[in-house]
mmCIF file with all atom_site columns, C-alpha atoms in Angstrom:
data_model
loop_
_atom_site.group_PDB
_atom_site.id
_atom_site.type_symbol
_atom_site.label_atom_id
_atom_site.label_alt_id
_atom_site.label_comp_id
_atom_site.label_asym_id
_atom_site.label_entity_id
_atom_site.label_seq_id
_atom_site.pdbx_PDB_ins_code
_atom_site.Cartn_x
_atom_site.Cartn_y
_atom_site.Cartn_z
_atom_site.occupancy
_atom_site.B_iso_or_equiv
_atom_site.pdbx_formal_charge
_atom_site.auth_seq_id
_atom_site.auth_comp_id
_atom_site.auth_asym_id
_atom_site.auth_atom_id
_atom_site.pdbx_PDB_model_num
ATOM 1   C CA . MET A 1 1   ? 0.000   0.000   0.000  1.00 0.00 ? 99  MET A CA 1
ATOM 2   C CA . THR A 1 2   ? 1.363   3.435   -0.905 1.00 0.00 ? 100 THR A CA 1
ATOM 3   C CA . LEU A 1 3   ? 1.619   6.193   1.682  1.00 0.00 ? 101 LEU A CA 1
ATOM 4   C CA . ALA A 1 4   ? -1.353  7.978   0.116  1.00 0.00 ? 102 ALA A CA 1
ATOM 5   C CA . GLU A 1 5   ? -3.441  4.788   0.248  1.00 0.00 ? 103 GLU A CA 1
ATOM 6   C CA . THR A 1 6   ? -2.410  4.178   3.852  1.00 0.00 ? 104 THR A CA 1
ATOM 7   C CA . GLN A 1 7   ? -3.288  7.740   4.818  1.00 0.00 ? 105 GLN A CA 1
ATOM 8   C CA . GLY A 1 8   ? -6.630  7.444   3.042  1.00 0.00 ? 106 GLY A CA 1
ATOM 9   C CA . ALA A 1 9   ? -7.471  4.151   4.747  1.00 0.00 ? 107 ALA A CA 1
ATOM 10  C CA . PHE A 1 10  ? -6.506  5.618   8.123  1.00 0.00 ? 108 PHE A CA 1
ATOM 11  C CA . ALA A 1 11  ? -8.592  8.755   7.571  1.00 0.00 ? 109 ALA A CA 1
ATOM 12  C CA . ARG A 1 12  ? -11.641 6.702   6.535  1.00 0.00 ? 110 ARG A CA 1
ATOM 13  C CA . LEU A 1 13  ? -11.353 4.434   9.578  1.00 0.00 ? 111 LEU A CA 1
ATOM 14  C CA . ILE A 1 14  ? -10.950 7.390   11.942 1.00 0.00 ? 112 ILE A CA 1
ATOM 15  C CA . ALA A 1 15  ? -13.932 9.176   10.402 1.00 0.00 ? 113 ALA A CA 1
ATOM 16  C CA . ARG A 1 16  ? -16.058 6.063   10.707 1.00 0.00 ? 114 ARG A CA 1
ATOM 17  C CA . HIS A 1 17  ? -15.094 5.133   14.282 1.00 0.00 ? 115 HIS A CA 1
ATOM 18  C CA . GLU A 1 18  ? -14.129 8.381   15.997 1.00 0.00 ? 116 GLU A CA 1
ATOM 19  C CA . ARG A 1 19  ? -17.421 8.665   17.914 1.00 0.00 ? 117 ARG A CA 1
ATOM 20  C CA . ASP A 1 20  ? -16.923 5.236   19.469 1.00 0.00 ? 118 ASP A CA 1
ATOM 21  C CA . VAL A 1 21  ? -13.391 6.031   20.595 1.00 0.00 ? 119 VAL A CA 1
ATOM 22  C CA . GLN A 1 22  ? -14.260 9.533   21.761 1.00 0.00 ? 120 GLN A CA 1
ATOM 23  C CA . SER A 1 23  ? -17.235 8.207   23.728 1.00 0.00 ? 121 SER A CA 1
ATOM 24  C CA . TYR A 1 24  ? -14.976 5.741   25.471 1.00 0.00 ? 122 TYR A CA 1
ATOM 25  C CA . ILE A 1 25  ? -12.435 8.445   26.305 1.00 0.00 ? 123 ILE A CA 1
ATOM 26  C CA . PHE A 1 26  ? -15.081 10.917  27.462 1.00 0.00 ? 124 PHE A CA 1
ATOM 27  C CA . ALA A 1 27  ? -16.597 8.246   29.716 1.00 0.00 ? 125 ALA A CA 1
ATOM 28  C CA . SER A 1 28  ? -13.182 7.608   31.262 1.00 0.00 ? 126 SER A CA 1
ATOM 29  C CA . VAL A 1 29  ? -12.211 11.120  32.347 1.00 0.00 ? 127 VAL A CA 1
ATOM 30  C CA . SER A 1 30  ? -14.082 13.830  34.179 1.00 0.00 ? 128 SER A CA 1
ATOM 31  C CA . ARG A 1 31  ? -13.264 16.903  32.100 1.00 0.00 ? 129 ARG A CA 1
ATOM 32  C CA . TRP A 1 32  ? -13.975 17.532  28.425 1.00 0.00 ? 130 TRP A CA 1
ATOM 33  C CA . ALA A 1 33  ? -10.670 19.347  27.948 1.00 0.00 ? 131 ALA A CA 1
ATOM 34  C CA . ASP A 1 34  ? -8.760  16.337  29.299 1.00 0.00 ? 132 ASP A CA 1
ATOM 35  C CA . ALA A 1 35  ? -10.759 13.982  27.097 1.00 0.00 ? 133 ALA A CA 1
ATOM 36  C CA . ASP A 1 36  ? -9.984  16.126  24.077 1.00 0.00 ? 134 ASP A CA 1
ATOM 37  C CA . ASP A 1 37  ? -6.256  16.082  24.911 1.00 0.00 ? 135 ASP A CA 1
ATOM 38  C CA . ILE A 1 38  ? -6.348  12.294  25.265 1.00 0.00 ? 136 ILE A CA 1
ATOM 39  C CA . TRP A 1 39  ? -8.246  12.026  21.961 1.00 0.00 ? 137 TRP A CA 1
ATOM 40  C CA . GLN A 1 40  ? -5.519  14.035  20.208 1.00 0.00 ? 138 GLN A CA 1
ATOM 41  C CA . GLU A 1 41  ? -2.803  11.844  21.732 1.00 0.00 ? 139 GLU A CA 1
ATOM 42  C CA . THR A 1 42  ? -4.773  8.751   20.759 1.00 0.00 ? 140 THR A CA 1
ATOM 43  C CA . ILE A 1 43  ? -4.990  9.841   17.115 1.00 0.00 ? 141 ILE A CA 1
ATOM 44  C CA . VAL A 1 44  ? -1.233  10.402  17.042 1.00 0.00 ? 142 VAL A CA 1
ATOM 45  C CA . ARG A 1 45  ? -0.608  6.985   18.612 1.00 0.00 ? 143 ARG A CA 1
ATOM 46  C CA . LEU A 1 46  ? -3.082  5.291   16.236 1.00 0.00 ? 144 LEU A CA 1
ATOM 47  C CA . TRP A 1 47  ? -1.210  6.732   13.263 1.00 0.00 ? 145 TRP A CA 1
ATOM 48  C CA . GLU A 1 48  ? 2.157   5.692   14.724 1.00 0.00 ? 146 GLU A CA 1
ATOM 49  C CA . GLU A 1 49  ? 0.850   2.164   15.315 1.00 0.00 ? 147 GLU A CA 1
ATOM 50  C CA . PHE A 1 50  ? -1.316  1.900   12.180 1.00 0.00 ? 148 PHE A CA 1
ATOM 51  C CA . ASP A 1 51  ? 1.116   -0.493  10.497 1.00 0.00 ? 149 ASP A CA 1
ATOM 52  C CA . LYS A 1 52  ? 0.323   -2.955  13.321 1.00 0.00 ? 150 LYS A CA 1
ATOM 53  C CA . TYR A 1 53  ? -3.427  -2.783  12.699 1.00 0.00 ? 151 TYR A CA 1
ATOM 54  C CA . GLU A 1 54  ? -4.697  -5.783  10.752 1.00 0.00 ? 152 GLU A CA 1
ATOM 55  C CA . MET A 1 55  ? -7.044  -4.525  8.017  1.00 0.00 ? 153 MET A CA 1
ATOM 56  C CA . GLY A 1 56  ? -10.477 -6.114  8.156  1.00 0.00 ? 154 GLY A CA 1
ATOM 57  C CA . THR A 1 57  ? -10.461 -6.570  11.921 1.00 0.00 ? 155 THR A CA 1
ATOM 58  C CA . ASN A 1 58  ? -12.485 -4.481  14.363 1.00 0.00 ? 156 ASN A CA 1
ATOM 59  C CA . PHE A 1 59  ? -10.902 -1.022  14.154 1.00 0.00 ? 157 PHE A CA 1
ATOM 60  C CA . SER A 1 60  ? -13.037 0.373   16.998 1.00 0.00 ? 158 SER A CA 1
ATOM 61  C CA . ALA A 1 61  ? -11.889 -2.313  19.405 1.00 0.00 ? 159 ALA A CA 1
ATOM 62  C CA . TRP A 1 62  ? -8.253  -1.793  18.395 1.00 0.00 ? 160 TRP A CA 1
ATOM 63  C CA . ALA A 1 63  ? -8.517  1.996   18.654 1.00 0.00 ? 161 ALA A CA 1
ATOM 64  C CA . ILE A 1 64  ? -10.259 1.791   22.027 1.00 0.00 ? 162 ILE A CA 1
ATOM 65  C CA . ARG A 1 65  ? -7.455  -0.432  23.282 1.00 0.00 ? 163 ARG A CA 1
ATOM 66  C CA . VAL A 1 66  ? -4.922  2.196   22.174 1.00 0.00 ? 164 VAL A CA 1
ATOM 67  C CA . ALA A 1 67  ? -7.054  4.878   23.860 1.00 0.00 ? 165 ALA A CA 1
ATOM 68  C CA . TYR A 1 68  ? -7.077  2.784   27.038 1.00 0.00 ? 166 TYR A CA 1
ATOM 69  C CA . TYR A 1 69  ? -3.283  2.968   27.199 1.00 0.00 ? 167 TYR A CA 1
ATOM 70  C CA . GLU A 1 70  ? -3.342  6.683   26.442 1.00 0.00 ? 168 GLU A CA 1
ATOM 71  C CA . ILE A 1 71  ? -5.767  7.138   29.345 1.00 0.00 ? 169 ILE A CA 1
ATOM 72  C CA . LEU A 1 72  ? -3.398  5.201   31.611 1.00 0.00 ? 170 LEU A CA 1
ATOM 73  C CA . THR A 1 73  ? -0.525  7.431   30.510 1.00 0.00 ? 171 THR A CA 1
ATOM 74  C CA . TRP A 1 74  ? -2.639  10.519  31.160 1.00 0.00 ? 172 TRP A CA 1
ATOM 75  C CA . ARG A 1 75  ? -3.659  9.190   34.585 1.00 0.00 ? 173 ARG A CA 1
ATOM 76  C CA . LYS A 1 76  ? -0.024  8.677   35.556 1.00 0.00 ? 174 LYS A CA 1
ATOM 77  C CA . ARG A 1 77  ? 0.714   12.285  34.623 1.00 0.00 ? 175 ARG A CA 1
ATOM 78  C CA . GLN A 1 78  ? -2.346  13.445  36.558 1.00 0.00 ? 176 GLN A CA 1
ATOM 79  C CA . SER A 1 79  ? -1.774  11.274  39.628 1.00 0.00 ? 177 SER A CA 1
ATOM 80  C CA . ARG A 1 80  ? -1.146  14.382  41.727 1.00 0.00 ? 178 ARG A CA 1
ATOM 81  C CA . SER A 1 81  ? -4.657  15.603  40.962 1.00 0.00 ? 179 SER A CA 1
ATOM 82  C CA . HIS A 1 82  ? -7.406  14.834  43.482 1.00 0.00 ? 180 HIS A CA 1
ATOM 83  C CA . LEU A 1 83  ? -10.030 14.092  40.810 1.00 0.00 ? 181 LEU A CA 1
ATOM 84  C CA . VAL A 1 84  ? -8.755  11.026  38.966 1.00 0.00 ? 182 VAL A CA 1
ATOM 85  C CA . PHE A 1 85  ? -10.706 7.797   38.533 1.00 0.00 ? 183 PHE A CA 1
ATOM 86  C CA . ASP A 1 86  ? -9.085  4.776   40.071 1.00 0.00 ? 184 ASP A CA 1
ATOM 87  C CA . GLN A 1 87  ? -7.745  1.942   37.942 1.00 0.00 ? 185 GLN A CA 1
ATOM 88  C CA . ALA A 1 88  ? -10.650 -0.367  38.828 1.00 0.00 ? 186 ALA A CA 1
ATOM 89  C CA . LEU A 1 89  ? -13.162 2.052   37.328 1.00 0.00 ? 187 LEU A CA 1
ATOM 90  C CA . VAL A 1 90  ? -11.119 2.478   34.153 1.00 0.00 ? 188 VAL A CA 1
ATOM 91  C CA . ASP A 1 91  ? -10.921 -1.330  33.863 1.00 0.00 ? 189 ASP A CA 1
ATOM 92  C CA . VAL A 1 92  ? -14.698 -1.688  34.304 1.00 0.00 ? 190 VAL A CA 1
ATOM 93  C CA . ILE A 1 93  ? -15.347 0.909   31.592 1.00 0.00 ? 191 ILE A CA 1
ATOM 94  C CA . ALA A 1 94  ? -12.847 -0.805  29.288 1.00 0.00 ? 192 ALA A CA 1
ATOM 95  C CA . SER A 1 95  ? -14.495 -4.173  29.894 1.00 0.00 ? 193 SER A CA 1
ATOM 96  C CA . GLU A 1 96  ? -17.979 -2.827  29.211 1.00 0.00 ? 194 GLU A CA 1
ATOM 97  C CA . GLN A 1 97  ? -16.762 -1.119  26.058 1.00 0.00 ? 195 GLN A CA 1
ATOM 98  C CA . GLN A 1 98  ? -15.259 -4.407  24.831 1.00 0.00 ? 196 GLN A CA 1
ATOM 99  C CA . GLN A 1 99  ? -18.585 -6.155  25.459 1.00 0.00 ? 197 GLN A CA 1
ATOM 100 C CA . PHE A 1 100 ? -20.371 -3.439  23.512 1.00 0.00 ? 198 PHE A CA 1
ATOM 101 C CA . TYR A 1 101 ? -18.394 -4.417  20.451 1.00 0.00 ? 199 TYR A CA 1
ATOM 102 C CA . SER A 1 102 ? -19.577 -7.979  20.609 1.00 0.00 ? 200 SER A CA 1
ATOM 103 C CA . GLU A 1 103 ? -20.559 -9.974  17.567 1.00 0.00 ? 201 GLU A CA 1
ATOM 104 C CA . GLU A 1 104 ? -24.186 -8.973  18.046 1.00 0.00 ? 202 GLU A CA 1
ATOM 105 C CA . SER A 1 105 ? -23.460 -5.269  17.882 1.00 0.00 ? 203 SER A CA 1
ATOM 106 C CA . ARG A 1 106 ? -21.249 -5.789  14.820 1.00 0.00 ? 204 ARG A CA 1
ATOM 107 C CA . SER A 1 107 ? -24.109 -7.702  13.158 1.00 0.00 ? 205 SER A CA 1
ATOM 108 C CA . ARG A 1 108 ? -26.532 -4.925  14.072 1.00 0.00 ? 206 ARG A CA 1
ATOM 109 C CA . LEU A 1 109 ? -24.181 -2.284  12.658 1.00 0.00 ? 207 LEU A CA 1
ATOM 110 C CA . LEU A 1 110 ? -23.754 -4.249  9.427  1.00 0.00 ? 208 LEU A CA 1
ATOM 111 C CA . ALA A 1 111 ? -27.542 -4.603  9.131  1.00 0.00 ? 209 ALA A CA 1
ATOM 112 C CA . LEU A 1 112 ? -27.931 -0.855  9.693  1.00 0.00 ? 210 LEU A CA 1
ATOM 113 C CA . GLU A 1 113 ? -25.395 -0.097  6.963  1.00 0.00 ? 211 GLU A CA 1
ATOM 114 C CA . GLN A 1 114 ? -27.195 -2.404  4.537  1.00 0.00 ? 212 GLN A CA 1
ATOM 115 C CA . CYS A 1 115 ? -30.575 -0.915  5.409  1.00 0.00 ? 213 CYS A CA 1
ATOM 116 C CA . LEU A 1 116 ? -29.244 2.625   4.990  1.00 0.00 ? 214 LEU A CA 1
ATOM 117 C CA . GLU A 1 117 ? -27.959 1.701   1.536  1.00 0.00 ? 215 GLU A CA 1
ATOM 118 C CA . SER A 1 118 ? -31.418 0.462   0.575  1.00 0.00 ? 216 SER A CA 1
ATOM 119 C CA . LEU A 1 119 ? -33.085 3.797   1.428  1.00 0.00 ? 217 LEU A CA 1
ATOM 120 C CA . ASP A 1 120 ? -33.996 6.175   -1.348 1.00 0.00 ? 218 ASP A CA 1
ATOM 121 C CA . THR A 1 121 ? -31.833 9.264   -1.811 1.00 0.00 ? 219 THR A CA 1
ATOM 122 C CA . GLU A 1 122 ? -34.268 11.690  -0.152 1.00 0.00 ? 220 GLU A CA 1
ATOM 123 C CA . LYS A 1 123 ? -34.479 9.703   3.078  1.00 0.00 ? 221 LYS A CA 1
ATOM 124 C CA . ARG A 1 124 ? -30.729 9.098   3.200  1.00 0.00 ? 222 ARG A CA 1
ATOM 125 C CA . GLU A 1 125 ? -30.107 12.795  2.624  1.00 0.00 ? 223 GLU A CA 1
ATOM 126 C CA . VAL A 1 126 ? -32.486 13.890  5.400  1.00 0.00 ? 224 VAL A CA 1
ATOM 127 C CA . LEU A 1 127 ? -30.921 11.395  7.825  1.00 0.00 ? 225 LEU A CA 1
ATOM 128 C CA . SER A 1 128 ? -27.447 12.559  6.887  1.00 0.00 ? 226 SER A CA 1
ATOM 129 C CA . TRP A 1 129 ? -28.315 16.197  7.429  1.00 0.00 ? 227 TRP A CA 1
ATOM 130 C CA . PHE A 1 130 ? -30.020 15.469  10.736 1.00 0.00 ? 228 PHE A CA 1
ATOM 131 C CA . TYR A 1 131 ? -27.482 13.058  12.255 1.00 0.00 ? 229 TYR A CA 1
ATOM 132 C CA . SER A 1 132 ? -24.149 13.612  10.509 1.00 0.00 ? 230 SER A CA 1
ATOM 133 C CA . ARG A 1 133 ? -24.334 17.351  10.031 1.00 0.00 ? 231 ARG A CA 1
ATOM 134 C CA . ALA A 1 134 ? -26.459 17.942  13.161 1.00 0.00 ? 232 ALA A CA 1
ATOM 135 C CA . MET A 1 135 ? -28.821 20.224  11.250 1.00 0.00 ? 233 MET A CA 1
ATOM 136 C CA . ARG A 1 136 ? -32.048 21.194  12.994 1.00 0.00 ? 234 ARG A CA 1
ATOM 137 C CA . VAL A 1 137 ? -35.330 20.082  11.455 1.00 0.00 ? 235 VAL A CA 1
ATOM 138 C CA . GLU A 1 138 ? -36.151 23.698  10.626 1.00 0.00 ? 236 GLU A CA 1
ATOM 139 C CA . GLN A 1 139 ? -32.890 24.048  8.678  1.00 0.00 ? 237 GLN A CA 1
ATOM 140 C CA . ILE A 1 140 ? -33.540 20.854  6.731  1.00 0.00 ? 238 ILE A CA 1
ATOM 141 C CA . ALA A 1 141 ? -37.071 22.021  5.944  1.00 0.00 ? 239 ALA A CA 1
ATOM 142 C CA . SER A 1 142 ? -35.694 25.300  4.634  1.00 0.00 ? 240 SER A CA 1
ATOM 143 C CA . VAL A 1 143 ? -33.096 23.588  2.427  1.00 0.00 ? 241 VAL A CA 1
ATOM 144 C CA . ARG A 1 144 ? -35.670 21.139  1.072  1.00 0.00 ? 242 ARG A CA 1
ATOM 145 C CA . SER A 1 145 ? -38.370 23.805  0.635  1.00 0.00 ? 243 SER A CA 1
ATOM 146 C CA . SER A 1 146 ? -40.599 21.808  2.927  1.00 0.00 ? 244 SER A CA 1
ATOM 147 C CA . THR A 1 147 ? -42.282 22.181  6.307  1.00 0.00 ? 245 THR A CA 1
ATOM 148 C CA . SER A 1 148 ? -40.844 21.127  9.636  1.00 0.00 ? 246 SER A CA 1
ATOM 149 C CA . ASP A 1 149 ? -43.786 18.756  10.113 1.00 0.00 ? 247 ASP A CA 1
ATOM 150 C CA . ALA A 1 150 ? -43.008 17.051  6.815  1.00 0.00 ? 248 ALA A CA 1
ATOM 151 C CA . ILE A 1 151 ? -39.363 16.573  7.819  1.00 0.00 ? 249 ILE A CA 1
ATOM 152 C CA . TYR A 1 152 ? -40.383 15.214  11.237 1.00 0.00 ? 250 TYR A CA 1
ATOM 153 C CA . LYS A 1 153 ? -42.628 12.709  9.447  1.00 0.00 ? 251 LYS A CA 1
ATOM 154 C CA . VAL A 1 154 ? -39.835 11.696  7.049  1.00 0.00 ? 252 VAL A CA 1
ATOM 155 C CA . LEU A 1 155 ? -37.507 11.142  10.016 1.00 0.00 ? 253 LEU A CA 1
ATOM 156 C CA . GLN A 1 156 ? -40.121 9.199   11.976 1.00 0.00 ? 254 GLN A CA 1
ATOM 157 C CA . ARG A 1 157 ? -41.069 6.955   9.054  1.00 0.00 ? 255 ARG A CA 1
ATOM 158 C CA . THR A 1 158 ? -37.441 6.412   8.076  1.00 0.00 ? 256 THR A CA 1
ATOM 159 C CA . ARG A 1 159 ? -36.457 5.436   11.623 1.00 0.00 ? 257 ARG A CA 1
ATOM 160 C CA . GLN A 1 160 ? -39.357 2.985   11.750 1.00 0.00 ? 258 GLN A CA 1
ATOM 161 C CA . SER A 1 161 ? -38.404 1.593   8.358  1.00 0.00 ? 259 SER A CA 1
ATOM 162 C CA . LEU A 1 162 ? -34.793 1.164   9.492  1.00 0.00 ? 260 LEU A CA 1
ATOM 163 C CA . ARG A 1 163 ? -35.878 -0.565  12.721 1.00 0.00 ? 261 ARG A CA 1
ATOM 164 C CA . LEU A 1 164 ? -37.985 -3.054  10.768 1.00 0.00 ? 262 LEU A CA 1
ATOM 165 C CA . CYS A 1 165 ? -35.283 -3.595  8.139  1.00 0.00 ? 263 CYS A CA 1
ATOM 166 C CA . ILE A 1 166 ? -32.596 -4.210  10.777 1.00 0.00 ? 264 ILE A CA 1
ATOM 167 C CA . GLN A 1 167 ? -34.823 -6.600  12.697 1.00 0.00 ? 265 GLN A CA 1
ATOM 168 C CA . LYS A 1 168 ? -35.695 -8.492  9.508  1.00 0.00 ? 266 LYS A CA 1
ATOM 169 C CA . ARG A 1 169 ? -32.010 -8.815  8.570  1.00 0.00 ? 267 ARG A CA 1
ATOM 170 C CA . LEU A 1 170 ? -31.032 -9.945  12.071 1.00 0.00 ? 268 LEU A CA 1
ATOM 171 C CA . ASP A 1 171 ? -33.903 -12.445 12.190 1.00 0.00 ? 269 ASP A CA 1
ATOM 172 C CA . GLY A 1 172 ? -32.872 -13.745 8.762  1.00 0.00 ? 270 GLY A CA 1
ATOM 173 C CA . LYS A 1 173 ? -29.270 -14.139 9.899  1.00 0.00 ? 271 LYS A CA 1
ATOM 174 C CA . ALA A 1 174 ? -30.384 -16.119 12.956 1.00 0.00 ? 272 ALA A CA 1
ATOM 175 C CA . HIS A 1 175 ? -32.065 -18.644 10.675 1.00 0.00 ? 273 HIS A CA 1
ATOM 176 C CA . THR A 1 176 ? -29.014 -19.212 8.468  1.00 0.00 ? 274 THR A CA 1
#
């Protein structure tokens, strides 16, 4: 893989999994500023260690493990502070995070991705604006020359459609 390809793969994986890793970090420390510092250090470490990542394996789990060690490093530096979680709590959070990325959640995520792909362009676009870009319903309505009520209905129906699609895919997988 060329450097450009490696950088592209890394950027795509970070973009896809950053919320998972950030959530883990934010749950592990008490201050947002500290969590942000740890996140920045984690990204640097992930890039430095990226050649050790095995493509096709669970990137979130690998990245969270790297973040775990960055949190430990941060905690050692902060040990003089009176507001630091003890190691047992960090271990419990790490364990729960690992369980979250079980086979079932990976199957559910895959089903969601497949169901999202099957949506028509309008519904995908509205979901993207609402969730990825964090646009308010009123903003989406303005862009689409629609009413807020219409956008709320699109979101509600699309969520319901996705729930049913995911459940159908998971039920189908259980029978195979």
